[in-house]
PDB file of C-alpha atoms and ligand atoms in Angstrom:
ATOM      1  CA  MET A   2      70.602  17.405 -61.750  1.00  0.00           C
ATOM      2  CA  HIS A   3      74.134  18.655 -61.075  1.00  0.00           C
ATOM      3  CA  PRO A   4      76.006  16.941 -58.251  1.00  0.00           C
ATOM      4  CA  ASP A   5      76.053  18.628 -54.758  1.00  0.00           C
ATOM      5  CA  THR A   6      79.627  19.795 -55.485  1.00  0.00           C
ATOM      6  CA  HIS A   7      78.404  22.180 -58.292  1.00  0.00           C
ATOM      7  CA  ALA A   8      76.825  25.445 -57.273  1.00  0.00           C
ATOM      8  CA  LEU A   9      74.749  27.977 -59.120  1.00  0.00           C
ATOM      9  CA  ILE A  10      75.811  31.525 -58.231  1.00  0.00           C
ATOM     10  CA  VAL A  11      73.218  34.242 -59.160  1.00  0.00           C
ATOM     11  CA  ILE A  12      74.803  37.614 -59.212  1.00  0.00           C
ATOM     12  CA  ASP A  13      72.760  40.780 -58.192  1.00  0.00           C
ATOM     13  CA  VAL A  14      69.419  40.233 -59.975  1.00  0.00           C
ATOM     14  CA  GLN A  15      68.023  43.298 -58.145  1.00  0.00           C
ATOM     15  CA  ASN A  16      65.539  46.003 -59.195  1.00  0.00           C
ATOM     16  CA  ASP A  17      68.078  48.746 -59.539  1.00  0.00           C
ATOM     17  CA  PHE A  18      69.923  46.686 -62.228  1.00  0.00           C
ATOM     18  CA  CYS A  19      66.634  46.069 -64.149  1.00  0.00           C
ATOM     19  CA  PRO A  20      64.794  48.443 -66.505  1.00  0.00           C
ATOM     20  CA  GLY A  21      63.352  51.267 -64.412  1.00  0.00           C
ATOM     21  CA  GLY A  22      66.057  50.911 -61.816  1.00  0.00           C
ATOM     22  CA  ALA A  23      68.811  53.470 -60.786  1.00  0.00           C
ATOM     23  CA  LEU A  24      71.623  51.617 -62.643  1.00  0.00           C
ATOM     24  CA  ALA A  25      69.456  49.836 -65.233  1.00  0.00           C
ATOM     25  CA  VAL A  26      71.119  47.188 -67.414  1.00  0.00           C
ATOM     26  CA  ASP A  27      69.456  46.713 -70.795  1.00  0.00           C
ATOM     27  CA  GLY A  28      67.361  43.503 -70.672  1.00  0.00           C
ATOM     28  CA  GLY A  29      68.301  42.840 -67.094  1.00  0.00           C
ATOM     29  CA  ASP A  30      64.824  41.477 -66.373  1.00  0.00           C
ATOM     30  CA  GLN A  31      64.790  39.146 -69.371  1.00  0.00           C
ATOM     31  CA  ILE A  32      67.151  36.716 -67.672  1.00  0.00           C
ATOM     32  CA  VAL A  33      64.845  36.019 -64.672  1.00  0.00           C
ATOM     33  CA  PRO A  34      62.724  33.210 -66.107  1.00  0.00           C
ATOM     34  CA  GLY A  35      65.822  31.373 -67.435  1.00  0.00           C
ATOM     35  CA  ILE A  36      67.543  31.695 -64.156  1.00  0.00           C
ATOM     36  CA  ASN A  37      64.496  30.257 -62.286  1.00  0.00           C
ATOM     37  CA  ALA A  38      64.386  27.336 -64.674  1.00  0.00           C
ATOM     38  CA  LEU A  39      68.160  26.782 -64.241  1.00  0.00           C
ATOM     39  CA  MET A  40      67.763  26.584 -60.483  1.00  0.00           C
ATOM     40  CA  GLU A  41      65.807  23.344 -60.860  1.00  0.00           C
ATOM     41  CA  ASP A  42      69.045  21.669 -62.008  1.00  0.00           C
ATOM     42  CA  PHE A  43      71.061  22.670 -58.910  1.00  0.00           C
ATOM     43  CA  SER A  44      71.138  21.436 -55.278  1.00  0.00           C
ATOM     44  CA  ALA A  45      73.326  24.357 -54.229  1.00  0.00           C
ATOM     45  CA  ILE A  46      72.280  27.912 -54.942  1.00  0.00           C
ATOM     46  CA  VAL A  47      73.757  31.163 -53.763  1.00  0.00           C
ATOM     47  CA  LEU A  48      72.337  34.586 -54.512  1.00  0.00           C
ATOM     48  CA  THR A  49      74.474  37.800 -54.145  1.00  0.00           C
ATOM     49  CA  GLN A  50      72.927  41.199 -53.245  1.00  0.00           C
ATOM     50  CA  ASP A  51      74.644  44.588 -53.848  1.00  0.00           C
ATOM     51  CA  TRP A  52      73.867  46.288 -50.441  1.00  0.00           C
ATOM     52  CA  HIS A  53      75.252  49.740 -50.055  1.00  0.00           C
ATOM     53  CA  PRO A  54      74.760  52.147 -47.102  1.00  0.00           C
ATOM     54  CA  PHE A  55      73.264  55.469 -47.956  1.00  0.00           C
ATOM     55  CA  GLY A  56      76.040  57.876 -49.028  1.00  0.00           C
ATOM     56  CA  HIS A  57      78.389  54.997 -50.120  1.00  0.00           C
ATOM     57  CA  SER A  58      81.762  56.261 -51.470  1.00  0.00           C
ATOM     58  CA  SER A  59      81.147  54.649 -54.915  1.00  0.00           C
ATOM     59  CA  PHE A  60      78.204  57.037 -55.494  1.00  0.00           C
ATOM     60  CA  ALA A  61      78.940  59.983 -57.798  1.00  0.00           C
ATOM     61  CA  SER A  62      76.596  62.020 -55.488  1.00  0.00           C
ATOM     62  CA  GLU A  63      79.386  61.821 -52.731  1.00  0.00           C
ATOM     63  CA  HIS A  64      81.984  63.456 -55.047  1.00  0.00           C
ATOM     64  CA  PRO A  65      80.940  66.996 -55.808  1.00  0.00           C
ATOM     65  CA  GLY A  66      81.418  67.858 -59.500  1.00  0.00           C
ATOM     66  CA  ALA A  67      81.963  64.236 -60.534  1.00  0.00           C
ATOM     67  CA  ALA A  68      79.542  62.841 -63.233  1.00  0.00           C
ATOM     68  CA  PRO A  69      78.005  59.409 -62.795  1.00  0.00           C
ATOM     69  CA  MET A  70      80.066  56.757 -64.714  1.00  0.00           C
ATOM     70  CA  SER A  71      83.210  58.840 -64.371  1.00  0.00           C
ATOM     71  CA  VAL A  72      86.298  57.079 -62.948  1.00  0.00           C
ATOM     72  CA  VAL A  73      88.377  58.378 -59.990  1.00  0.00           C
ATOM     73  CA  GLU A  74      91.350  57.045 -58.045  1.00  0.00           C
ATOM     74  CA  PHE A  75      90.522  55.351 -54.740  1.00  0.00           C
ATOM     75  CA  PRO A  76      93.145  54.019 -52.302  1.00  0.00           C
ATOM     76  CA  TYR A  77      92.803  50.610 -53.886  1.00  0.00           C
ATOM     77  CA  GLY A  78      92.844  51.841 -57.553  1.00  0.00           C
ATOM     78  CA  PRO A  79      90.427  53.141 -60.190  1.00  0.00           C
ATOM     79  CA  GLN A  80      86.799  53.314 -59.167  1.00  0.00           C
ATOM     80  CA  VAL A  81      83.755  54.018 -61.429  1.00  0.00           C
ATOM     81  CA  LEU A  82      81.445  56.459 -59.757  1.00  0.00           C
ATOM     82  CA  TRP A  83      77.850  55.076 -60.058  1.00  0.00           C
ATOM     83  CA  PRO A  84      74.448  56.682 -59.622  1.00  0.00           C
ATOM     84  CA  ASP A  85      73.066  55.909 -56.145  1.00  0.00           C
ATOM     85  CA  HIS A  86      71.863  52.327 -56.319  1.00  0.00           C
ATOM     86  CA  CYS A  87      71.031  49.269 -54.154  1.00  0.00           C
ATOM     87  CA  ILE A  88      70.675  51.250 -50.977  1.00  0.00           C
ATOM     88  CA  GLN A  89      69.988  48.951 -48.014  1.00  0.00           C
ATOM     89  CA  SER A  90      66.361  48.350 -47.518  1.00  0.00           C
ATOM     90  CA  SER A  91      65.299  50.377 -50.576  1.00  0.00           C
ATOM     91  CA  PRO A  92      62.978  48.834 -53.260  1.00  0.00           C
ATOM     92  CA  GLY A  93      65.888  49.113 -55.742  1.00  0.00           C
ATOM     93  CA  ALA A  94      68.073  46.822 -53.548  1.00  0.00           C
ATOM     94  CA  ALA A  95      65.336  44.041 -53.466  1.00  0.00           C
ATOM     95  CA  PHE A  96      65.626  41.075 -55.794  1.00  0.00           C
ATOM     96  CA  HIS A  97      63.504  41.192 -58.953  1.00  0.00           C
ATOM     97  CA  ALA A  98      60.004  40.248 -57.801  1.00  0.00           C
ATOM     98  CA  ASP A  99      59.948  37.241 -60.096  1.00  0.00           C
ATOM     99  CA  LEU A 100      63.356  35.825 -58.991  1.00  0.00           C
ATOM    100  CA  ASN A 101      62.967  32.562 -57.108  1.00  0.00           C
ATOM    101  CA  THR A 102      64.581  33.512 -53.790  1.00  0.00           C
ATOM    102  CA  VAL A 103      63.021  30.648 -51.992  1.00  0.00           C
ATOM    103  CA  ALA A 104      65.428  28.201 -53.719  1.00  0.00           C
ATOM    104  CA  ALA A 105      68.532  30.076 -52.325  1.00  0.00           C
ATOM    105  CA  ASP A 106      70.626  28.260 -49.655  1.00  0.00           C
ATOM    106  CA  LEU A 107      72.673  31.469 -49.010  1.00  0.00           C
ATOM    107  CA  ILE A 108      72.252  35.160 -49.826  1.00  0.00           C
ATOM    108  CA  ILE A 109      75.598  36.947 -49.612  1.00  0.00           C
ATOM    109  CA  ARG A 110      75.588  40.723 -49.344  1.00  0.00           C
ATOM    110  CA  LYS A 111      78.410  42.920 -50.602  1.00  0.00           C
ATOM    111  CA  GLY A 112      79.364  46.587 -50.855  1.00  0.00           C
ATOM    112  CA  PHE A 113      78.259  47.384 -47.271  1.00  0.00           C
ATOM    113  CA  ARG A 114      81.591  49.020 -46.168  1.00  0.00           C
ATOM    114  CA  PRO A 115      81.150  52.751 -46.866  1.00  0.00           C
ATOM    115  CA  ALA A 116      84.762  53.211 -48.078  1.00  0.00           C
ATOM    116  CA  ILE A 117      85.132  50.145 -50.339  1.00  0.00           C
ATOM    117  CA  ASP A 118      83.074  49.076 -53.369  1.00  0.00           C
ATOM    118  CA  SER A 119      82.546  45.363 -53.936  1.00  0.00           C
ATOM    119  CA  TYR A 120      81.885  43.926 -57.351  1.00  0.00           C
ATOM    120  CA  SER A 121      83.107  40.333 -56.691  1.00  0.00           C
ATOM    121  CA  ALA A 122      81.155  37.873 -54.653  1.00  0.00           C
ATOM    122  CA  PHE A 123      84.517  36.773 -53.193  1.00  0.00           C
ATOM    123  CA  PHE A 124      86.518  39.927 -52.447  1.00  0.00           C
ATOM    124  CA  GLU A 125      85.834  43.597 -52.040  1.00  0.00           C
ATOM    125  CA  ASN A 126      87.409  45.924 -54.660  1.00  0.00           C
ATOM    126  CA  ASP A 127      90.654  46.231 -52.541  1.00  0.00           C
ATOM    127  CA  HIS A 128      91.028  42.600 -53.716  1.00  0.00           C
ATOM    128  CA  GLU A 129      91.909  41.440 -50.237  1.00  0.00           C
ATOM    129  CA  THR A 130      88.891  41.899 -47.914  1.00  0.00           C
ATOM    130  CA  PRO A 131      87.010  38.533 -48.218  1.00  0.00           C
ATOM    131  CA  THR A 132      83.214  38.247 -48.333  1.00  0.00           C
ATOM    132  CA  GLY A 133      83.337  34.787 -46.786  1.00  0.00           C
ATOM    133  CA  LEU A 134      81.858  32.962 -49.818  1.00  0.00           C
ATOM    134  CA  GLU A 135      84.981  31.024 -50.484  1.00  0.00           C
ATOM    135  CA  GLY A 136      84.870  29.462 -47.041  1.00  0.00           C
ATOM    136  CA  TYR A 137      81.218  28.739 -47.366  1.00  0.00           C
ATOM    137  CA  LEU A 138      81.617  26.904 -50.707  1.00  0.00           C
ATOM    138  CA  ARG A 139      84.725  25.042 -49.641  1.00  0.00           C
ATOM    139  CA  THR A 140      83.262  23.737 -46.379  1.00  0.00           C
ATOM    140  CA  ARG A 141      80.295  22.450 -48.415  1.00  0.00           C
ATOM    141  CA  GLY A 142      82.767  20.650 -50.729  1.00  0.00           C
ATOM    142  CA  ILE A 143      81.728  22.685 -53.761  1.00  0.00           C
ATOM    143  CA  MET A 144      84.361  22.892 -56.538  1.00  0.00           C
ATOM    144  CA  ARG A 145      82.360  23.835 -59.655  1.00  0.00           C
ATOM    145  CA  LEU A 146      80.450  27.025 -60.074  1.00  0.00           C
ATOM    146  CA  THR A 147      77.994  28.173 -62.817  1.00  0.00           C
ATOM    147  CA  MET A 148      77.448  31.966 -62.671  1.00  0.00           C
ATOM    148  CA  VAL A 149      74.627  34.029 -64.113  1.00  0.00           C
ATOM    149  CA  GLY A 150      73.251  37.516 -63.505  1.00  0.00           C
ATOM    150  CA  LEU A 151      74.103  41.231 -63.609  1.00  0.00           C
ATOM    151  CA  ALA A 152      76.126  42.793 -64.817  1.00  0.00           C
ATOM    152  CA  THR A 153      78.349  40.670 -67.039  1.00  0.00           C
ATOM    153  CA  ASP A 154      81.159  43.143 -67.294  1.00  0.00           C
ATOM    154  CA  PHE A 155      81.227  44.181 -63.485  1.00  0.00           C
ATOM    155  CA  CYS A 156      79.997  41.898 -60.784  1.00  0.00           C
ATOM    156  CA  VAL A 157      79.768  38.727 -62.857  1.00  0.00           C
ATOM    157  CA  LYS A 158      83.227  39.218 -64.371  1.00  0.00           C
ATOM    158  CA  PHE A 159      84.936  40.052 -61.037  1.00  0.00           C
ATOM    159  CA  SER A 160      83.240  37.094 -59.375  1.00  0.00           C
ATOM    160  CA  ALA A 161      84.188  34.706 -62.122  1.00  0.00           C
ATOM    161  CA  VAL A 162      87.812  35.798 -62.322  1.00  0.00           C
ATOM    162  CA  ASP A 163      88.246  35.675 -58.581  1.00  0.00           C
ATOM    163  CA  ALA A 164      86.662  32.193 -58.395  1.00  0.00           C
ATOM    164  CA  ALA A 165      88.914  30.910 -61.138  1.00  0.00           C
ATOM    165  CA  ARG A 166      91.891  32.264 -59.318  1.00  0.00           C
ATOM    166  CA  LEU A 167      90.836  30.632 -56.185  1.00  0.00           C
ATOM    167  CA  GLY A 168      90.772  27.260 -58.012  1.00  0.00           C
ATOM    168  CA  PHE A 169      87.087  26.748 -58.694  1.00  0.00           C
ATOM    169  CA  ASP A 170      86.015  25.383 -62.015  1.00  0.00           C
ATOM    170  CA  VAL A 171      83.928  28.255 -63.350  1.00  0.00           C
ATOM    171  CA  THR A 172      81.412  28.561 -66.191  1.00  0.00           C
ATOM    172  CA  VAL A 173      79.532  31.832 -66.901  1.00  0.00           C
ATOM    173  CA  GLN A 174      76.319  31.158 -68.780  1.00  0.00           C
ATOM    174  CA  MET A 175      76.316  34.264 -71.000  1.00  0.00           C
ATOM    175  CA  ASP A 176      72.747  34.032 -72.244  1.00  0.00           C
ATOM    176  CA  LEU A 177      71.593  34.457 -68.571  1.00  0.00           C
ATOM    177  CA  CYS A 178      73.705  37.646 -68.069  1.00  0.00           C
ATOM    178  CA  ARG A 179      73.367  41.239 -69.261  1.00  0.00           C
ATOM    179  CA  ALA A 180      76.093  43.916 -69.453  1.00  0.00           C
ATOM    180  CA  ILE A 181      76.432  47.603 -68.643  1.00  0.00           C
ATOM    181  CA  ASP A 182      79.077  47.886 -71.464  1.00  0.00           C
ATOM    182  CA  LEU A 183      80.787  51.117 -70.397  1.00  0.00           C
ATOM    183  CA  ASP A 184      83.426  52.088 -72.981  1.00  0.00           C
ATOM    184  CA  GLY A 185      84.036  48.516 -74.305  1.00  0.00           C
ATOM    185  CA  SER A 186      83.886  46.980 -70.861  1.00  0.00           C
ATOM    186  CA  LEU A 187      81.992  43.862 -72.137  1.00  0.00           C
ATOM    187  CA  ALA A 188      84.514  42.917 -74.644  1.00  0.00           C
ATOM    188  CA  ALA A 189      87.302  43.475 -72.174  1.00  0.00           C
ATOM    189  CA  ALA A 190      85.463  41.424 -69.539  1.00  0.00           C
ATOM    190  CA  VAL A 191      85.133  38.538 -71.997  1.00  0.00           C
ATOM    191  CA  ASP A 192      88.839  38.608 -72.678  1.00  0.00           C
ATOM    192  CA  GLU A 193      89.700  38.779 -69.060  1.00  0.00           C
ATOM    193  CA  MET A 194      87.369  35.892 -68.084  1.00  0.00           C
ATOM    194  CA  LYS A 195      88.809  33.671 -70.962  1.00  0.00           C
ATOM    195  CA  ALA A 196      92.335  34.630 -69.872  1.00  0.00           C
ATOM    196  CA  ALA A 197      91.538  33.671 -66.227  1.00  0.00           C
ATOM    197  CA  GLY A 198      90.383  30.128 -67.531  1.00  0.00           C
ATOM    198  CA  VAL A 199      86.648  30.761 -67.138  1.00  0.00           C
ATOM    199  CA  THR A 200      84.424  28.815 -69.549  1.00  0.00           C
ATOM    200  CA  LEU A 201      81.861  31.000 -71.372  1.00  0.00           C
ATOM    201  CA  ALA A 202      78.773  29.000 -72.264  1.00  0.00           C
TER     202      ALA A 202
HETATM  203  C1  LIG B   8      77.389  46.389 -60.071  1.00  0.00           C
HETATM  204  C2  LIG B   8      78.115  48.487 -60.513  1.00  0.00           C
HETATM  205  C3  LIG B   8      77.937  48.750 -59.160  1.00  0.00           C
HETATM  206  C4  LIG B   8      76.987  45.002 -60.626  1.00  0.00           C
HETATM  207  C5  LIG B   8      77.178  46.701 -58.767  1.00  0.00           C
HETATM  208  O1  LIG B   8      76.223  44.262 -59.893  1.00  0.00           O
HETATM  209  O2  LIG B   8      77.523  44.695 -61.704  1.00  0.00           O
HETATM  210  N1  LIG B   8      77.869  47.245 -60.944  1.00  0.00           N
HETATM  211  N2  LIG B   8      77.509  47.969 -58.371  1.00  0.00           N
HETATM  212 ZN1  LIG B   9      76.994  48.656 -56.392  1.00  0.00          ZN
END
């Protein structure tokens, strides 16, 4: 059992990121049994949930003529335009049916502001609007984080890099993550995480 100061952060294990979902990640469902087993070693467990309003600005469908997975400039920088996914209250936004959600102490939702996307569990994509997770972890005395989930090269990477910058000791357990891998984004994410001081296990 890990000490109370070490939390497991489970990123976006939701139906839309699993096979059959709107933004399916190859093998996204394969990591669920391993994540459930890993939960037994932690006394502090946080789940994140991508939670977009209908018509979110990150959806390609809101940008006439733009193809899903194309990149456009937003006020805060480049933004990938995604297929509609994880719409609040839709089945796609629900956690994978086999994920142990009972074990979670906190479920943190992100991406609910219509004009800003949110990959990281800590900050929206403007890199300044906080989700509140940092305060939650610090007030519980948590200093170490193990991260798993979807997708390695987007939400997991942004969460891990932000956490390392905030001073947490971060490990990403790569065998319990799966990637979208858009134009080499997985290799780039690995490099960025290593450069930020994240341990890849
Ligand atoms: C994610 C793209 C859009 C993720 C969320 O969970 O990695 N990716 N929204
Ligand atoms: Zn999203």
